[in-house]
XYZ file of C-alpha atoms in Angstrom:
436
model
C 17.403 81.340 -63.301
C 15.292 83.662 -65.452
C 15.411 81.237 -68.392
C 14.460 78.331 -66.122
C 11.601 80.337 -64.606
C 10.385 81.302 -68.079
C 10.168 77.611 -69.047
C 8.155 76.927 -65.882
C 5.759 79.848 -66.459
C 5.376 79.402 -70.214
C 2.618 76.714 -69.955
C 0.686 78.953 -67.541
C 0.986 81.891 -69.946
C -0.288 79.702 -72.793
C -3.300 78.643 -70.715
C -4.117 82.269 -69.895
C -3.843 83.195 -73.569
C -6.370 80.492 -74.420
C -8.712 82.253 -71.975
C -8.802 85.311 -74.276
C -6.005 87.238 -72.537
C -3.429 88.961 -74.704
C 0.275 88.264 -74.310
C 1.243 91.081 -71.932
C -1.636 90.662 -69.429
C -1.117 86.893 -69.422
C 2.571 87.335 -68.568
C 1.807 89.853 -65.813
C -0.887 87.621 -64.296
C 1.432 84.583 -64.382
C 4.283 86.486 -62.717
C 1.975 87.995 -60.081
C 0.487 84.575 -59.350
C 3.991 83.175 -58.913
C 4.921 86.017 -56.568
C 1.716 85.399 -54.630
C 2.545 81.720 -54.177
C 6.093 82.601 -53.107
C 4.751 85.195 -50.661
C 2.263 82.700 -49.228
C 5.000 80.128 -48.739
C 7.250 82.752 -47.138
C 4.467 83.853 -44.789
C 3.796 80.265 -43.736
C 7.479 79.628 -43.108
C 7.832 82.892 -41.171
C 4.826 82.222 -38.934
C 5.977 78.718 -38.077
C 9.534 79.924 -37.486
C 8.187 82.569 -35.083
C 6.261 79.880 -33.212
C 9.455 77.855 -32.918
C 11.455 80.811 -31.601
C 9.034 81.172 -28.655
C 10.277 77.835 -27.292
C 13.930 78.497 -28.108
C 15.087 78.817 -24.438
C 13.625 75.416 -23.591
C 15.246 73.875 -26.675
C 18.570 75.482 -25.729
C 18.481 73.938 -22.246
C 17.794 70.496 -23.705
C 20.689 70.846 -26.145
C 23.020 72.040 -23.362
C 22.088 69.050 -21.203
C 22.808 66.668 -24.090
C 26.126 68.353 -24.868
C 27.157 68.123 -21.220
C 26.184 64.461 -21.181
C 28.237 63.779 -24.313
C 31.203 65.685 -22.869
C 30.982 63.753 -19.599
C 30.828 60.432 -21.432
C 33.783 61.431 -23.622
C 35.918 62.528 -20.662
C 35.093 59.335 -18.758
C 35.978 57.174 -21.768
C 39.287 58.989 -22.325
C 40.166 58.683 -18.623
C 39.430 54.952 -18.686
C 41.623 54.459 -21.759
C 44.403 56.530 -20.174
C 44.316 54.451 -16.978
C 44.352 51.241 -19.012
C 47.467 52.253 -20.939
C 49.137 53.743 -17.851
C 49.016 50.658 -15.642
C 52.434 49.511 -16.714
C 54.103 52.838 -16.052
C 56.602 53.325 -13.174
C 54.863 54.486 -9.986
C 56.927 56.174 -7.226
C 57.274 54.199 -3.951
C 56.409 55.628 -0.599
C 60.059 55.678 0.491
C 61.314 57.625 -2.495
C 61.798 61.332 -1.969
C 59.625 63.632 -3.994
C 60.628 67.042 -5.176
C 58.403 69.936 -4.344
C 58.398 72.851 -6.727
C 57.245 76.152 -5.388
C 55.688 78.492 -7.881
C 57.249 81.951 -7.785
C 55.077 84.825 -6.884
C 53.646 86.563 -9.879
C 54.892 89.977 -10.761
C 51.462 91.457 -10.285
C 51.037 90.203 -6.672
C 50.318 93.002 -4.214
C 52.405 92.461 -1.062
C 51.229 95.455 0.828
C 47.760 96.836 0.820
C 48.361 100.046 2.657
C 49.034 102.036 -0.500
C 46.335 100.398 -2.626
C 44.346 102.898 -4.647
C 40.588 102.883 -4.767
C 39.119 101.927 -8.193
C 37.525 104.686 -10.184
C 34.115 103.994 -11.658
C 34.154 104.565 -15.434
C 30.961 104.583 -17.459
C 31.112 104.172 -21.256
C 28.234 105.944 -22.945
C 27.205 104.261 -26.232
C 27.117 106.474 -29.263
C 23.629 107.080 -30.523
C 23.132 105.526 -33.950
C 21.765 107.750 -36.660
C 18.691 106.720 -38.677
C 20.922 106.176 -41.700
C 23.132 103.760 -39.757
C 20.112 101.844 -38.492
C 18.697 101.613 -42.010
C 22.032 100.364 -43.374
C 22.246 97.714 -40.650
C 18.751 96.437 -41.406
C 18.813 96.637 -45.203
C 22.401 95.524 -45.913
C 21.735 91.758 -45.571
C 18.659 91.842 -47.831
C 19.757 94.278 -50.546
C 21.714 91.624 -52.464
C 18.922 89.008 -52.600
C 16.366 91.688 -53.480
C 18.526 92.921 -56.363
C 18.940 89.383 -57.696
C 15.206 88.696 -57.385
C 14.324 91.924 -59.173
C 16.734 91.214 -62.048
C 15.438 87.637 -62.426
C 11.822 88.830 -62.521
C 12.538 91.562 -65.074
C 14.451 89.187 -67.370
C 11.720 86.544 -66.991
C 9.007 89.026 -67.968
C 10.902 90.167 -71.054
C 11.705 86.581 -72.101
C 8.019 85.648 -71.837
C 6.928 88.784 -73.700
C 9.452 88.269 -76.503
C 9.183 84.480 -76.706
C 8.370 84.278 -80.422
C 10.916 86.924 -81.351
C 13.666 85.151 -79.398
C 12.728 81.843 -81.015
C 12.979 83.365 -84.506
C 16.364 84.869 -83.703
C 17.671 81.532 -82.451
C 16.453 79.896 -85.647
C 18.253 82.544 -87.692
C 21.489 82.053 -85.743
C 21.513 78.241 -85.681
C 20.224 77.466 -89.137
C 17.790 79.455 -91.195
C 18.920 77.433 -94.232
C 17.474 74.250 -92.699
C 14.298 75.359 -90.975
C 13.040 71.793 -90.582
C 16.027 70.584 -88.554
C 16.279 73.795 -86.534
C 12.580 73.688 -85.692
C 12.893 70.064 -84.606
C 15.824 70.977 -82.368
C 13.945 73.882 -80.788
C 10.822 71.781 -80.229
C 12.853 68.891 -78.826
C 14.731 71.140 -76.408
C 11.587 72.936 -75.284
C 9.654 69.705 -74.801
C 12.429 68.016 -72.842
C 13.033 71.044 -70.620
C 9.323 71.512 -69.951
C 8.911 67.826 -69.082
C 11.963 67.955 -66.846
C 10.881 71.054 -64.910
C 7.281 69.886 -64.559
C 8.374 66.438 -63.412
C 10.820 67.910 -60.923
C 8.135 70.235 -59.586
C 5.646 67.398 -59.083
C 8.208 65.031 -57.580
C 9.602 67.622 -55.175
C 6.106 68.691 -54.131
C 5.308 65.065 -53.348
C 8.605 64.727 -51.491
C 7.849 67.791 -49.364
C 4.311 66.600 -48.610
C 5.596 63.168 -47.611
C 8.268 64.645 -45.349
C 5.767 67.044 -43.775
C 3.264 64.259 -43.039
C 6.021 62.052 -41.650
C 7.343 64.787 -39.357
C 3.789 65.500 -38.179
C 3.359 61.816 -37.325
C 6.672 61.835 -35.450
C 5.550 64.870 -33.450
C 8.081 67.433 -34.631
C 6.957 71.074 -34.291
C 6.171 73.060 -37.479
C 6.049 70.063 -39.850
C 4.587 72.150 -42.702
C 7.606 74.465 -42.684
C 10.077 71.586 -42.756
C 8.117 69.887 -45.542
C 8.179 73.054 -47.681
C 11.903 73.535 -47.084
C 12.578 69.876 -47.925
C 10.678 70.190 -51.212
C 12.514 73.398 -52.138
C 15.957 72.106 -51.192
C 15.437 68.961 -53.251
C 15.785 71.108 -56.360
C 19.496 71.115 -55.459
C 20.769 67.819 -56.929
C 22.464 65.165 -54.790
C 22.883 67.194 -51.568
C 19.582 69.049 -51.211
C 17.782 66.279 -49.324
C 20.672 65.812 -46.906
C 20.780 69.552 -46.202
C 17.018 69.524 -45.610
C 17.397 66.760 -43.000
C 19.899 68.637 -40.810
C 17.544 71.189 -39.216
C 14.703 68.722 -38.400
C 17.224 66.337 -36.847
C 18.667 69.161 -34.733
C 15.164 70.187 -33.659
C 14.389 66.581 -32.779
C 17.433 66.548 -30.522
C 16.228 69.800 -28.922
C 12.683 68.708 -28.072
C 13.425 65.162 -26.928
C 15.552 64.414 -23.837
C 16.642 61.238 -25.586
C 17.545 60.535 -29.203
C 14.378 58.777 -30.365
C 12.928 61.688 -32.359
C 16.261 62.401 -34.053
C 16.592 58.765 -35.115
C 13.018 58.705 -36.440
C 13.633 61.880 -38.476
C 16.828 60.426 -39.958
C 15.033 57.185 -40.850
C 12.212 59.166 -42.468
C 14.610 60.937 -44.837
C 16.567 57.727 -45.470
C 13.348 55.999 -46.577
C 11.579 58.798 -48.487
C 14.584 60.029 -50.499
C 15.574 56.649 -52.063
C 11.891 55.856 -52.650
C 11.474 59.155 -54.488
C 14.730 59.013 -56.419
C 14.798 55.355 -57.440
C 11.105 54.421 -57.699
C 8.820 57.415 -58.223
C 11.045 59.455 -60.555
C 11.746 56.603 -63.010
C 8.038 55.678 -63.002
C 7.000 59.283 -63.621
C 9.274 60.321 -66.463
C 11.891 57.596 -66.908
C 14.684 58.736 -69.225
C 12.823 61.727 -70.645
C 15.830 63.983 -70.131
C 17.952 61.877 -72.491
C 21.049 62.104 -70.263
C 23.194 59.229 -69.068
C 23.741 58.905 -65.285
C 27.486 59.512 -65.630
C 26.929 62.674 -67.664
C 24.515 64.011 -65.034
C 27.152 63.540 -62.336
C 29.996 64.998 -64.403
C 27.894 67.969 -65.497
C 26.940 68.674 -61.877
C 30.616 68.778 -60.887
C 31.586 70.945 -63.872
C 28.800 73.544 -63.593
C 29.208 73.724 -59.806
C 32.907 74.418 -60.247
C 32.093 77.057 -62.854
C 29.121 78.871 -61.257
C 28.828 77.580 -57.701
C 25.432 76.600 -56.216
C 23.537 78.161 -59.134
C 25.539 75.975 -61.509
C 24.585 72.894 -59.496
C 20.883 73.735 -59.807
C 21.177 74.504 -63.528
C 23.536 71.640 -64.415
C 20.896 69.260 -65.787
C 18.996 71.831 -67.936
C 22.226 73.209 -69.410
C 23.588 69.753 -70.210
C 20.233 68.775 -71.692
C 20.420 71.723 -74.097
C 23.889 70.595 -75.205
C 22.618 67.052 -75.847
C 19.691 68.344 -77.919
C 22.068 70.473 -79.994
C 24.271 67.416 -80.493
C 21.332 65.385 -81.805
C 20.317 67.939 -84.408
C 23.567 69.757 -85.320
C 26.088 67.499 -87.036
C 29.156 69.474 -85.934
C 28.047 69.166 -82.278
C 27.209 65.456 -82.401
C 29.956 64.674 -79.896
C 27.771 66.207 -77.141
C 25.087 63.602 -77.805
C 27.656 60.798 -77.971
C 29.403 61.769 -74.726
C 26.452 62.986 -72.654
C 23.339 61.331 -74.109
C 21.697 58.096 -73.016
C 21.561 56.530 -76.486
C 24.063 53.722 -77.233
C 27.252 55.066 -78.779
C 27.597 52.026 -81.080
C 25.009 50.084 -83.043
C 24.430 46.409 -82.117
C 26.463 45.334 -85.152
C 29.369 47.627 -84.268
C 29.218 46.505 -80.639
C 29.329 42.825 -81.619
C 32.214 43.331 -84.039
C 34.187 45.414 -81.529
C 33.802 42.782 -78.799
C 34.913 40.005 -81.152
C 37.764 42.136 -82.468
C 38.915 42.852 -78.896
C 38.779 39.111 -78.046
C 36.056 39.694 -75.466
C 33.434 37.002 -76.090
C 31.925 37.392 -72.610
C 30.722 40.938 -73.331
C 29.527 39.831 -76.769
C 27.484 37.119 -75.067
C 25.984 39.681 -72.653
C 24.955 41.821 -75.618
C 23.419 38.773 -77.313
C 21.388 37.881 -74.220
C 20.059 41.442 -74.025
C 19.069 41.261 -77.697
C 17.357 37.901 -77.214
C 15.105 39.101 -74.391
C 12.479 40.216 -76.925
C 13.789 38.954 -80.282
C 14.331 35.430 -81.683
C 17.829 34.144 -82.192
C 17.393 34.033 -85.966
C 17.101 37.826 -85.955
C 20.299 38.059 -83.922
C 22.179 35.920 -86.429
C 20.758 37.745 -89.442
C 20.914 41.335 -88.192
C 23.953 41.273 -85.894
C 26.270 38.328 -86.499
C 26.129 38.282 -90.304
C 26.418 42.070 -90.457
C 29.426 41.853 -88.130
C 30.978 39.276 -90.430
C 30.545 41.686 -93.337
C 32.503 44.322 -91.401
C 35.209 41.738 -90.748
C 35.296 40.814 -94.450
C 35.665 44.488 -95.396
C 38.555 44.931 -92.971
C 40.172 41.739 -94.267
C 39.824 42.974 -97.846
C 41.591 46.211 -96.887
C 44.388 44.208 -95.305
C 43.856 45.564 -91.782
C 43.437 42.088 -90.252
C 46.433 39.793 -90.009
C 46.185 36.003 -89.872
C 46.572 35.718 -86.083
C 43.862 38.308 -85.435
C 41.506 36.495 -87.847
C 42.050 33.182 -86.032
C 41.447 34.912 -82.698
C 38.179 36.394 -83.986
C 37.030 32.966 -85.240
C 37.689 31.441 -81.798
C 35.796 34.234 -80.027
C 32.857 33.983 -82.415
C 32.734 30.199 -82.076
C 32.668 30.556 -78.290
C 29.712 32.946 -78.482
C 27.794 30.658 -80.864
C 28.452 27.614 -78.665
C 27.103 29.486 -75.634
C 23.962 30.381 -77.597
C 23.090 26.785 -78.490
C 20.402 26.680 -75.793
C 18.640 29.620 -77.421
C 19.052 27.989 -80.829
C 17.445 24.791 -79.541
C 14.364 26.765 -78.465
C 14.077 28.433 -81.867
C 13.752 25.769 -84.578
C 14.027 28.384 -87.320
C 17.517 29.446 -86.277
C 20.372 28.551 -88.607
C 22.413 25.660 -87.381
C 25.780 26.843 -88.690
C 27.313 30.258 -89.006
C 30.564 30.435 -90.906
C 33.281 32.998 -90.346
C 35.561 34.356 -93.054
């Protein structure tokens, strides 16, 4: 968390330094400004929560009425189903004798009241709590979060103060012999992380504002508080938005005798979340993280299993750092191959692999993707002929038998026949492509 916060505050520190502030005052001002914003948000949430608590008894009565209605409907439905399935059962006739079972008297039944003793009034005096006990009761729930917050702030301040020194030490550890490559890796990682955090901040702020305005239009109490919580919870990948929708939906059920408000709140989240995730985010920063969708999902599962909720929040930044290392450190290239969004194979290798695996349909799909912005002559020259060279090299090494070569020729011929329409549009395309 401290490292993530330092990346978020680093641009602000740089701006303050450009305003003639030295490093230490700029860091202190940035941290204090962040604490001020957090305190302002907390005050706003607390005031609106207090306003909600004033109407809590009324909300409780509405919820109780709805629960009783649901219970009554459920009991009625179960009784109807039971009667339906019990119609064919044997019913006793009026002439049949029925057995009467008398319940025995309980052991505690008093048969005679003449000797009953009068109850004695007993009063239990509560023990007076000491000031230390009261303080422990009040402070115990908040000591843990305060400790974590204090540690995060201290580490963030020291990371910001020692930014250049830490960068030099990382360069020394990861490759002082190749300063060019190490510097590129550091710059790439810093740029990608900064873009990611800034984009997430802007997107989640917009998400919270949209939710707040929508809840205000619906008529839900304290819409600003729910909008802020929705924006904050959206930093939790995949499940944050759904968690943020639970409380407003419950409040909608509490203020409305029917279910209209609850349905409107659910529809609001179902519209705003996909719009944000699938339209606004790709338009804002596209694939700037450099991670494939599958790697984002797998990394979220792995880091959550390893570190819990904190791992879920940090899963994308941590995986992004691994991908950047894989792009610039040869021994760690497998991270970029497995987790990055760049194609694992070149177009030539992809074409040759599809033909080698007797999969002309996938080779044709690759060709159509290539031909969206390139002429077919380039596809033949840069992909097909280069793939044939790979096949010739394998044949020269003796790795291709006769049956596999015939199979490759058939697959390649099928692809070329399917591309005749593209060849007809491009008069400069070669008419014949021979296979070895």
